[in-house]
C-alpha cells in the first residue's frame, strides 16, 4: 500500500468529483475532479526541473491556488516540501537554503535575482500570486504517477526557531501528517458538505496542514482568502461552516460591527489555536457570535496535541484533552510526573510526533526523553479527568499574532550593532497581537544608541514581524544574584507599554 498522503487525498477527490475544492471571491477555481490531473502535471514539472524522490523543494511564495497545487504536487512527486514565511529576508532565506540543501527553490518573481544569489546549487524557479512565473511555463501534459512512499518517509520540513537563535527543520513524515489529519477529521466531525473559510498563511502547520488536510480528507469546499479581511470573512459566514484562526483573528472579528449571532448562524465550528486565547476574548467572541470557540493546542513538531471536545464543555482558557492516540504527561524539572493540577513541562508521544530535526541529531536527542516522549517546552497542568491547561512556557519564546519569535535571535542581531553592550528581548501584552516584542538595550557607556538606530540596524536582517515594536535604551540590564538577566522584572516593568 502506498502511504503517500496524496494517495488518500486523491481517493477522496475521486468521490467528491465535480464539487469545488477551492473557491475564491465566489468563483470556483479548482474542482476536486481536476485535482489528480493538476497535481500530476505540476509533479511532472517538478521532476522535469530535476527534483528526484527525497529531494527538498524550498518554497517562498504568496498564497494562491497554484501554491496549494504546488504543495500537493511535491507530495505526489515524493519530494520534501519546505515552506517558508513570505516575510523572511534574503539573509534568513540563505540560512534555510544552506541547511535544507534543496534541489529546487520556488520564489516570487520579484525575488528571483536575490534568491539566485543565495540559492547555491539549487535551481531557482518562480511562481507569482497571479499564477505567472517560470514554474508554470511549458507544464507537461502527462501527469506524473503518485510516488510510492512509506509512512516514515518525509513529506515536509518546517523550520521552527530555537532558543539557541538558529532555526531547526522539523522533519514530518507522511504518517505524521496523515494520522493527525484523520484524527482531527473524526474529532471535529468534518463532512463533505462542510465549507472551510481559509484565512491562514500556507507556510505553517495551522493553515497548511490542519486547515487544508481537514478539508481535503473530507472532500469539503474551501473559501480561499489570501489575507485576512474581516469584512470578507463575515460575508462568507453566510456560506461557510468552519473557520480556523489564531486569537488575533478572533479579536479583530469581535470588534467588527457586523459580527452578530445572525451573521454566524450558518457556521458550525470556530477553532482557535497557535497562541493563547484569553478567557476574556473567548467570552467576548461568544457574546458577539453566539458560538463558543473550540480551542486546541499544537506545535510544528507534533501537529495537534490536545483539543477541547466537539460535544461537551469547551472551557475558555484550557486546551482540552489529548487527541485520541496521542499521549501526554507532565513532568517537573527533575523528570518526575507531577500530581494532577500541578504545573510541569508537557511531553507528548504518538504517531503525530515528528522524526527529529533535520541533520541535527544532538538537538533531536536533547528534546526527546526515553520511550519517544517529545518535550514541548510548554508549562501545563492536567486535571484528573485529562483536561490540559497551558500556564506558561519553559522556553524563551514570544508568540505575536500566532507567529513564534525567539528572543535569542533578535538579541544576537541587536548585540552585533555598534554601541550596544547587550540586550534583552521580551514579549509583553499587546491588544491585537497577543504579545508585542520589546527590546531593552544596554548601551556601552557614552555610546550614542537610540531606538531608530537599533531598528534601522536590524531591518534587513530579520523579518518584519520579528522586529521589536519598541526599543528601550538603558544603561544596564537588571540581573539577579547569579548574574542572569531578569527578564521577569523587565516584563513586569514594561508590561503596560502597549495596553496602558
Ligand atoms: C503582521 N505583522 C506582525 C504579524 N503579522 N507583527 C508581529 N506578529 C505578527 N504575527 C506586522 C506587519 O509586518 C505590519 O508591520 C504590521 O504588523 C501590521 O500588519 P497587519 O496588516 O495588521 O497584519 P496582517 O497582515 O493583518 O497579519 C496579522 C495576522 C497574521 C494575525 C493575520 O500575522 C497571521 O496570519 N498570523 C497567523 C500566523 C499563523 O499561521 N500561525 C500558525 C503557526 S503554526 P508594519 O509595521 O511594517 O506595518 C503553530 C502551531 C499551531 O503555531 O498550534 O497552530
Ligand atoms: P510553533 O512552534 O509555531 O508550532 O508553535 C507552537 C507553540 O505555540 C506551542 O509550543 C505553544 O507554546 C503555542 N500554542 C499553540 N497552540 C496554543 C494554544 N491553544 N494556546 C497557547 N499556546 C499555544
Coordinates of C-alpha atoms and ligand atoms in Angstrom, one line a residue:
X1 CA 0.0 0.0 0.0
X2 CA 1.2 3.5 -0.8
X3 CA 1.4 5.7 2.4
X4 CA 1.8 8.8 0.4
X5 CA -0.6 11.3 1.9
X6 CA -1.7 12.5 -1.5
X7 CA -2.9 8.9 -2.4
X8 CA -5.6 9.3 0.4
X9 CA -6.4 12.8 -0.8
X10 CA -6.9 11.7 -4.4
X11 CA -9.2 8.8 -3.2
X12 CA -11.4 11.4 -1.5
X13 CA -11.2 13.7 -4.5
X14 CA -12.4 11.0 -6.8
X15 CA -15.6 10.6 -4.7
X16 CA -16.1 14.4 -4.4
X17 CA -15.8 14.7 -8.2
X18 CA -17.2 17.9 -9.7
X19 CA -17.5 19.6 -6.3
X20 CA -15.4 22.7 -5.9
X21 CA -12.2 22.3 -3.8
X22 CA -11.0 25.9 -3.9
X23 CA -13.4 28.8 -4.4
X24 CA -12.2 32.4 -4.5
X25 CA -14.3 35.5 -4.3
X26 CA -17.4 33.4 -5.1
X27 CA -15.8 31.7 -8.2
X28 CA -14.8 28.0 -8.2
X29 CA -11.1 27.9 -9.1
X30 CA -10.2 24.3 -8.7
X31 CA -12.6 21.3 -8.7
X32 CA -11.9 18.0 -6.9
X33 CA -12.3 16.3 -10.3
X34 CA -9.3 18.3 -11.5
X35 CA -7.0 17.7 -8.6
X36 CA -5.5 14.5 -9.9
X37 CA -4.6 16.0 -13.3
X38 CA -3.4 19.4 -11.9
X39 CA -1.2 17.9 -9.2
X40 CA 0.0 15.3 -11.7
X41 CA 1.1 17.9 -14.2
X42 CA 2.8 20.0 -11.6
X43 CA 4.5 17.0 -10.2
X44 CA 5.8 16.1 -13.7
X45 CA 7.1 19.7 -13.9
X46 CA 9.0 19.4 -10.6
X47 CA 10.5 16.1 -11.9
X48 CA 11.4 17.8 -15.2
X49 CA 13.1 20.5 -13.3
X50 CA 15.4 17.9 -11.7
X51 CA 13.8 17.2 -8.4
X52 CA 14.0 13.5 -7.5
X53 CA 12.3 11.5 -4.8
X54 CA 13.5 12.6 -1.4
X55 CA 14.9 15.9 -2.7
X56 CA 13.8 19.1 -0.8
X57 CA 11.9 21.9 -2.5
X58 CA 12.1 25.2 -0.7
X59 CA 9.1 27.4 -1.4
X60 CA 8.6 31.1 -0.5
X61 CA 5.6 32.3 -2.5
X62 CA 2.4 34.2 -1.9
X63 CA -0.8 32.3 -1.0
X64 CA -2.5 31.3 -4.2
X65 CA -4.4 28.3 -5.6
X66 CA -1.3 27.4 -7.6
X67 CA 0.7 27.4 -4.4
X68 CA -1.7 24.8 -2.9
X69 CA -1.3 22.7 -6.0
X70 CA 2.5 23.0 -5.7
X71 CA 2.4 21.6 -2.2
X72 CA 0.2 18.7 -3.2
X73 CA 2.4 18.1 -6.3
X74 CA 5.5 18.0 -4.2
X75 CA 3.9 15.2 -2.1
X76 CA 2.9 13.4 -5.3
X77 CA 6.5 13.6 -6.7
X78 CA 7.8 12.2 -3.4
X79 CA 9.7 15.4 -2.6
X80 CA 10.1 17.0 0.8
X81 CA 8.2 20.3 0.9
X82 CA 9.9 23.1 2.8
X83 CA 7.6 26.2 3.0
X84 CA 9.0 29.5 4.2
X85 CA 7.2 32.6 5.7
X86 CA 7.0 35.2 2.9
X87 CA 8.3 37.8 5.4
X88 CA 11.7 36.2 5.7
X89 CA 14.6 38.3 4.4
X90 CA 17.2 37.2 1.9
X91 CA 19.6 36.7 4.8
X92 CA 17.2 34.4 6.5
X93 CA 16.5 32.6 3.3
X94 CA 20.2 32.0 2.7
X95 CA 20.4 30.1 6.0
X96 CA 17.3 27.9 5.2
X97 CA 18.6 27.1 1.8
X98 CA 22.1 26.3 3.1
X99 CA 20.6 24.0 5.7
X100 CA 17.9 22.2 3.6
X101 CA 20.1 21.9 0.5
X102 CA 17.1 21.7 -1.8
X103 CA 17.2 20.7 -5.4
X104 CA 14.8 23.4 -6.2
X105 CA 13.7 26.8 -4.8
X106 CA 10.4 28.3 -5.8
X107 CA 10.2 32.0 -5.1
X108 CA 8.2 35.1 -6.1
X109 CA 9.1 36.5 -9.5
X110 CA 10.3 39.8 -7.9
X111 CA 12.7 37.9 -5.7
X112 CA 14.3 35.8 -8.4
X113 CA 17.5 37.8 -8.6
X114 CA 18.1 38.0 -4.9
X115 CA 17.2 34.3 -4.4
X116 CA 19.5 33.2 -7.2
X117 CA 22.3 34.9 -5.2
X118 CA 21.7 32.8 -2.2
X119 CA 20.5 29.5 -3.8
X120 CA 23.8 27.8 -4.2
X121 CA 23.5 24.7 -6.3
X122 CA 19.7 24.7 -6.2
X123 CA 17.7 25.6 -9.3
X124 CA 15.5 28.7 -8.9
X125 CA 12.0 28.9 -10.5
X126 CA 9.3 31.5 -9.9
X127 CA 5.6 31.4 -9.1
X128 CA 3.6 34.6 -8.8
X129 CA 0.3 35.1 -7.0
X130 CA -1.4 35.6 -10.4
X131 CA -0.2 32.1 -11.5
X132 CA 2.6 33.6 -13.7
X133 CA 6.2 32.5 -13.4
X134 CA 8.7 30.0 -14.8
X135 CA 7.3 27.1 -12.7
X136 CA 4.2 27.0 -14.8
X137 CA 5.8 27.6 -18.2
X138 CA 5.5 24.6 -20.5
X139 CA 3.7 22.5 -17.9
X140 CA 4.0 18.8 -19.1
X141 CA 0.8 17.3 -20.4
X142 CA 1.5 13.8 -19.0
X143 CA 0.8 13.6 -15.2
X144 CA 3.4 12.1 -13.0
X145 CA 2.1 9.0 -11.2
X146 CA 2.0 9.2 -7.4
X147 CA 5.4 8.3 -5.9
X148 CA 5.5 5.3 -3.7
X149 CA 6.1 6.5 -0.1
X150 CA 6.2 4.7 3.3
X151 CA 4.6 6.2 6.4
X152 CA 8.1 7.1 7.8
X153 CA 9.2 8.9 4.6
X154 CA 9.5 12.6 4.9
X155 CA 6.7 14.8 3.5
X156 CA 7.8 18.1 4.7
X157 CA 10.4 20.0 6.7
X158 CA 9.1 23.0 8.6
X159 CA 11.6 25.4 10.2
X160 CA 11.0 26.4 13.7
X161 CA 13.2 28.8 15.6
X162 CA 15.0 27.7 18.6
X163 CA 16.2 29.1 21.9
X164 CA 19.7 28.9 20.5
X165 CA 18.8 31.5 18.0
X166 CA 19.1 29.2 15.0
X167 CA 16.1 27.6 13.2
X168 CA 15.8 23.9 13.1
X169 CA 14.0 21.9 10.5
X170 CA 11.3 19.7 11.9
X171 CA 11.0 16.5 9.8
X172 CA 7.4 15.5 9.3
X173 CA 6.6 12.2 7.7
X174 CA 3.6 11.2 5.6
X175 CA 2.5 9.1 8.5
X176 CA 2.7 12.0 10.9
X177 CA 0.6 14.2 8.7
X178 CA -2.0 11.6 7.8
X179 CA -2.5 10.3 11.4
X180 CA -3.1 13.8 12.8
X181 CA -5.4 14.7 9.9
X182 CA -7.6 11.6 10.2
X183 CA -7.9 12.0 14.0
X184 CA -9.0 15.6 13.6
X185 CA -11.4 14.6 10.8
X186 CA -13.3 12.5 13.2
X187 CA -12.9 14.7 16.3
X188 CA -14.1 17.8 14.6
X189 CA -16.8 16.0 12.5
X190 CA -15.5 17.0 9.1
X191 CA -18.2 16.3 6.4
X192 CA -18.2 16.6 2.6
X193 CA -20.8 19.4 2.8
X194 CA -18.5 21.5 5.1
X195 CA -17.3 24.8 3.8
X196 CA -14.0 26.0 5.3
X197 CA -13.2 29.7 5.3
X198 CA -9.4 29.6 4.9
X199 CA -7.7 32.8 6.1
X200 CA -4.3 31.4 7.3
X201 CA -1.0 31.5 5.6
X202 CA 0.0 28.2 4.0
X203 CA 3.6 28.1 5.2
X204 CA 2.8 26.9 8.8
X205 CA 1.2 23.8 10.3
X206 CA -2.1 25.6 11.1
X207 CA -3.0 26.8 7.6
X208 CA -1.1 24.2 5.5
X209 CA -1.9 21.0 7.4
X210 CA -4.7 21.4 10.0
X211 CA -6.9 23.5 7.8
X212 CA -6.2 22.2 4.3
X213 CA -5.9 18.5 5.2
X214 CA -9.1 18.7 7.1
X215 CA -11.0 20.0 4.1
X216 CA -9.2 17.7 1.6
X217 CA -9.8 14.5 3.5
X218 CA -13.5 15.3 3.8
X219 CA -13.9 16.5 0.2
X220 CA -15.1 19.8 1.6
X221 CA -15.1 23.2 -0.2
X222 CA -12.5 25.8 0.7
X223 CA -13.4 29.5 0.5
X224 CA -9.9 30.7 -0.2
X225 CA -8.8 34.1 1.3
X226 CA -5.3 35.3 0.5
X227 CA -5.1 37.5 3.6
X228 CA -7.3 38.4 6.5
X229 CA -10.1 40.9 5.7
X230 CA -12.8 40.8 8.5
X231 CA -15.4 42.2 6.1
X232 CA -14.9 39.4 3.6
X233 CA -14.8 36.7 6.2
X234 CA -18.0 37.8 7.8
X235 CA -19.6 37.9 4.4
X236 CA -18.5 34.3 3.9
X237 CA -20.2 33.2 7.1
X238 CA -23.4 33.0 5.1
X239 CA -21.9 30.0 3.2
X240 CA -19.2 28.8 5.4
X241 CA -19.4 26.2 8.2
X242 CA -15.8 26.1 9.6
X243 CA -13.3 28.8 10.4
X244 CA -9.8 28.3 11.8
X245 CA -7.8 31.2 13.1
X246 CA -5.3 32.5 15.7
X247 CA -6.5 34.6 18.6
X248 CA -5.7 37.8 16.7
X249 CA -8.3 36.8 14.0
X250 CA -10.9 36.3 16.7
X251 CA -10.0 39.6 18.5
X252 CA -10.4 41.5 15.2
X253 CA -13.7 39.8 14.3
X254 CA -15.1 40.5 17.8
X255 CA -14.5 44.3 17.2
X256 CA -16.4 44.1 13.9
X257 CA -19.9 45.7 14.0
X258 CA -21.3 43.0 11.7
X259 CA -20.4 40.2 14.0
X260 CA -23.8 39.0 15.2
X261 CA -25.3 35.6 16.1
X262 CA -27.5 36.0 12.9
X263 CA -24.4 36.5 10.7
X264 CA -22.8 33.4 12.2
X265 CA -26.0 31.2 12.1
X266 CA -24.7 29.0 9.2
X267 CA -21.3 28.4 10.9
X268 CA -20.9 25.2 12.9
X269 CA -17.3 25.5 14.2
X270 CA -14.9 28.2 15.1
X271 CA -11.5 26.8 16.0
X272 CA -8.6 28.8 17.6
X273 CA -5.0 27.8 18.2
X274 CA -1.3 28.6 17.8
X275 CA -1.3 31.1 20.7
X276 CA -3.2 31.6 23.9
X277 CA -6.8 32.7 23.6
X278 CA -7.6 34.7 26.7
X279 CA -10.7 33.6 28.5
X280 CA -12.0 37.2 28.1
X281 CA -11.5 37.1 24.3
X282 CA -13.3 33.7 24.3
X283 CA -16.2 35.2 26.2
X284 CA -16.5 38.3 24.1
X285 CA -16.5 36.3 20.8
X286 CA -19.3 34.2 22.2
X287 CA -21.3 37.3 23.1
X288 CA -20.8 38.7 19.6
X289 CA -21.3 35.5 17.6
X290 CA -23.5 33.3 19.7
X291 CA -20.8 30.5 19.2
X292 CA -18.3 29.0 21.6
X293 CA -14.8 28.8 20.1
X294 CA -13.2 25.4 20.2
X295 CA -9.6 25.9 21.3
X296 CA -6.9 23.3 20.5
X297 CA -3.2 23.2 21.1
X298 CA -0.4 22.0 18.8
X299 CA 3.1 22.6 17.7
X300 CA 5.1 22.4 14.4
X301 CA 7.0 19.3 15.7
X302 CA 3.8 17.4 16.7
X303 CA 0.9 18.7 14.8
X304 CA -2.2 18.9 17.1
X305 CA -1.8 17.5 20.6
X306 CA -5.0 18.4 22.5
X307 CA -8.4 19.8 21.7
X308 CA -11.5 20.9 23.5
X309 CA -14.3 18.5 22.8
X310 CA -16.7 18.9 19.9
X311 CA -19.6 17.9 22.2
X312 CA -19.2 18.7 25.8
X313 CA -17.6 21.6 27.6
X314 CA -15.3 24.0 25.6
X315 CA -13.7 25.6 28.6
X316 CA -12.2 29.0 28.0
X317 CA -8.5 29.2 29.0
X318 CA -8.0 25.4 28.6
X319 CA -6.8 23.5 25.6
X320 CA -8.9 20.4 26.2
X321 CA -8.0 16.7 26.1
X322 CA -5.2 14.8 24.4
X323 CA -6.3 13.7 20.9
X324 CA -7.2 10.0 20.5
X325 CA -4.0 8.1 20.1
X326 CA -1.8 10.9 21.4
X327 CA -0.4 10.6 24.9
X328 CA 0.7 13.5 27.1
X329 CA 2.4 13.6 30.5
X330 CA 3.6 16.4 32.7
X331 CA 7.0 16.3 34.4
X332 CA 8.8 18.5 36.8
X333 CA 12.4 19.7 36.3
X334 CA 13.7 16.5 37.9
X335 CA 11.9 14.4 35.4
X336 CA 9.2 13.2 37.8
X337 CA 5.5 13.1 36.9
X338 CA 3.6 15.9 38.8
X339 CA 0.3 15.4 40.6
X340 CA -3.0 16.4 38.8
X341 CA -3.4 20.1 38.8
X342 CA 0.3 20.8 39.4
X343 CA 2.4 22.6 36.7
X344 CA 5.2 21.0 34.8
X345 CA 6.5 20.7 31.3
X346 CA 4.2 18.9 28.9
X347 CA 5.7 15.9 27.0
X348 CA 3.9 14.2 24.1
X349 CA 4.1 10.8 22.3
X350 CA 2.2 9.4 19.4
X351 CA 2.1 8.9 15.7
X352 CA 1.9 12.7 15.2
X353 CA 5.3 13.3 16.7
X354 CA 8.0 14.3 14.2
X355 CA 11.0 12.3 13.1
X356 CA 13.6 14.7 14.6
X357 CA 15.4 17.8 13.5
X358 CA 16.9 17.8 10.0
X359 CA 20.6 17.0 10.2
X360 CA 20.7 17.9 13.9
X361 CA 20.8 14.6 15.9
X362 CA 22.1 16.4 19.0
X363 CA 19.2 18.8 19.2
X364 CA 16.8 15.9 18.5
X365 CA 18.3 13.9 21.4
X366 CA 18.1 16.9 23.7
X367 CA 14.3 17.3 23.0
X368 CA 13.3 13.7 23.4
X369 CA 13.1 11.5 26.6
X370 CA 13.4 7.8 26.7
X371 CA 10.4 6.0 25.1
X372 CA 9.8 8.5 22.4
X373 CA 8.5 11.4 24.5
X374 CA 9.0 14.8 23.0
X375 CA 9.5 17.7 25.4
X376 CA 7.3 20.6 24.2
X377 CA 8.7 23.3 26.5
X378 CA 5.1 24.4 27.3
X379 CA 4.3 24.5 31.0
X380 CA 0.9 22.9 31.7
X381 CA -1.4 21.4 34.3
X382 CA -3.6 18.4 33.7
X383 CA -6.7 17.6 35.7
X384 CA -7.5 14.1 36.9
X385 CA -10.0 13.8 34.0
X386 CA -7.3 14.6 31.5
X387 CA -8.1 18.2 30.7
X388 CA -5.0 20.3 29.9
X389 CA -4.4 24.0 30.7
X390 CA -1.3 25.8 29.4
X391 CA 0.1 28.0 32.2
X392 CA 3.4 29.2 30.8
X393 CA 6.5 28.4 28.8
X394 CA 9.8 26.9 29.9
X395 CA 11.2 28.1 26.6
X396 CA 12.1 31.8 26.0
X397 CA 9.5 32.4 23.2
X398 CA 7.2 35.2 22.2
X399 CA 4.1 34.5 20.1
X400 CA 2.7 37.5 18.2
X401 CA -0.3 37.1 16.0
X402 CA 0.2 33.4 16.1
X403 CA 3.8 33.6 14.9
X404 CA 6.7 32.4 17.0
X405 CA 9.5 34.8 17.7
X406 CA 12.6 33.6 19.6
X407 CA 14.2 36.5 21.6
X408 CA 17.7 35.0 21.3
X409 CA 17.7 35.5 17.5
X410 CA 16.8 39.2 17.9
X411 CA 19.2 39.7 20.8
X412 CA 22.0 38.4 18.7
X413 CA 21.2 40.8 15.9
X414 CA 21.0 43.8 18.2
X415 CA 24.1 42.8 20.2
X416 CA 26.1 42.9 17.0
X417 CA 25.3 46.6 16.5
X418 CA 27.9 49.2 17.4
X419 CA 27.5 50.8 20.8
X420 CA 25.3 48.0 22.1
X421 CA 26.7 46.3 25.3
X422 CA 23.8 43.7 25.5
X423 CA 20.1 43.4 25.0
X424 CA 17.1 41.6 26.4
X425 CA 14.1 40.9 24.2
X426 CA 10.8 40.3 25.9
X427 CA 7.1 39.9 24.9
X428 CA 4.5 42.0 26.7
X429 CA 0.7 42.1 26.4
X430 CA -0.5 43.5 23.1
X431 CA -4.2 44.1 22.4
X432 CA -4.1 43.0 18.8
X433 CA -1.2 40.5 18.5
X434 CA -1.4 39.0 22.0
X435 CA 2.2 39.8 22.6
X436 CA 4.3 42.6 21.3
X437 CA 8.1 42.4 21.0
X438 CA 10.1 44.9 23.2
X439 CA 13.9 45.2 23.1
X440 CA 15.6 46.6 26.2
X441 CA 19.1 47.6 25.0
X442 CA 22.0 48.4 27.3
X443 CA 24.5 50.8 25.6
X444 CA 28.2 50.9 26.0
X445 CA 28.9 53.8 28.4
X446 CA 28.9 57.0 26.4
X447 CA 27.7 55.4 23.1
X448 CA 25.0 57.1 21.1
X449 CA 22.4 54.4 20.7
X450 CA 18.7 55.1 20.1
X451 CA 15.5 53.3 19.1
X452 CA 15.6 54.4 15.4
X453 CA 19.3 53.4 15.1
X454 CA 18.6 49.9 16.5
X455 CA 15.6 49.4 14.3
X456 CA 17.5 50.5 11.2
X457 CA 20.4 48.3 12.1
X458 CA 18.4 45.1 12.2
X459 CA 15.9 46.0 9.4
X460 CA 17.4 44.0 6.6
X461 CA 18.4 41.1 8.7
X462 CA 15.2 40.0 10.4
X463 CA 11.7 39.5 9.1
X464 CA 9.4 42.5 9.9
X465 CA 7.2 40.5 12.3
X466 CA 10.3 39.7 14.5
X467 CA 11.4 43.3 14.7
X468 CA 10.7 45.0 18.1
X469 CA 7.7 47.3 18.2
X470 CA 9.5 49.3 20.9
X471 CA 13.2 49.7 21.7
X472 CA 14.1 51.0 25.2
X473 CA 17.7 52.1 25.7
X474 CA 19.1 51.8 29.2
X475 CA 22.5 52.0 31.0
X476 CA 22.3 48.4 32.3
X477 CA 20.0 45.4 32.4
X478 CA 18.7 44.1 35.8
X479 CA 20.5 41.0 37.0
X480 CA 19.9 38.6 39.8
X481 CA 22.5 37.4 42.3
X482 CA 23.6 34.7 39.8
X483 CA 24.3 37.4 37.2
X484 CA 21.4 36.3 35.0
X485 CA 19.3 39.0 33.2
X486 CA 15.9 39.3 35.0
X487 CA 13.5 39.1 32.1
X488 CA 10.6 38.7 34.5
X489 CA 11.4 42.0 36.1
X490 CA 11.6 43.7 32.7
X491 CA 8.3 42.1 31.7
X492 CA 6.7 43.5 34.9
X493 CA 8.2 46.9 34.3
X494 CA 7.3 47.3 30.6
X495 CA 4.1 45.2 30.8
X496 CA 1.8 48.1 30.1
X497 CA 3.7 49.5 27.1
X498 CA 1.0 48.6 24.6
X499 CA -2.0 48.3 26.8
X500 CA -1.8 51.2 29.2
Ligands
LIG1 C1 1.9 41.1 10.7 N1 2.8 41.9 11.4 C2 3.1 41.2 12.5 C3 2.4 40.0 12.5 N2 1.7 39.9 11.3 N3 3.9 41.5 13.6 C4 4.0 40.7 14.6 N4 3.4 39.5 14.5 C5 2.6 39.1 13.5 N5 2.0 37.9 13.5 C6 3.3 43.2 11.1 C7 3.3 43.6 9.7 O1 4.5 43.3 9.1 C8 3.0 45.0 9.7 O2 4.2 45.7 10.0 C9 2.1 45.2 10.9 O3 2.4 44.1 11.8 C10 0.6 45.3 10.7 O4 0.3 44.3 9.8 P1 -1.2 43.9 9.6 O5 -1.6 44.3 8.2 O6 -2.1 44.3 10.7 O7 -1.1 42.3 9.7 P2 -1.9 41.3 9.0 O8 -1.4 41.1 7.6 O9 -3.4 41.6 9.2 O10 -1.5 40.0 9.8 C11 -1.9 39.7 11.1 C12 -2.3 38.2 11.1 C13 -1.1 37.4 10.6 C14 -2.6 37.9 12.5 C15 -3.5 38.0 10.2 O11 0.1 37.7 11.3 C16 -1.4 36.0 10.5 O12 -1.9 35.5 9.5 N6 -1.0 35.2 11.6 C17 -1.2 33.8 11.6 C18 0.2 33.1 11.7 C19 0.0 31.6 11.7 O13 -0.5 31.0 10.7 N7 0.4 30.9 12.7 C20 0.3 29.5 12.9 C21 1.7 28.9 13.2 S1 1.5 27.1 13.3 P3 4.4 47.3 9.6 O14 4.7 47.9 10.9 O15 5.5 47.2 8.7 O16 3.1 47.8 9.0 C22 1.6 26.9 15.0 C23 1.2 25.5 15.5 C24 -0.2 25.6 15.9 O17 1.8 27.8 15.8 O18 -0.5 25.2 17.1 O19 -1.0 26.0 15.1
LIG2 P1 5.1 26.6 16.6 O1 6.5 26.3 17.1 O2 4.9 27.7 15.7 O3 4.5 25.4 16.1 O4 4.3 27.0 17.9 C1 4.0 26.0 18.9 C2 3.7 26.7 20.2 O5 2.5 27.6 20.1 C3 3.4 25.8 21.3 O6 4.5 25.2 21.8 C4 2.6 26.7 22.2 O7 3.6 27.4 23.0 C5 1.9 27.6 21.3 N1 0.5 27.2 21.2 C6 -0.1 26.5 20.2 N2 -1.4 26.4 20.4 C7 -1.7 27.1 21.6 C8 -2.8 27.4 22.4 N3 -4.1 27.0 22.0 N4 -2.7 28.1 23.5 C9 -1.5 28.6 23.9 N5 -0.3 28.3 23.2 C10 -0.4 27.6 22.1

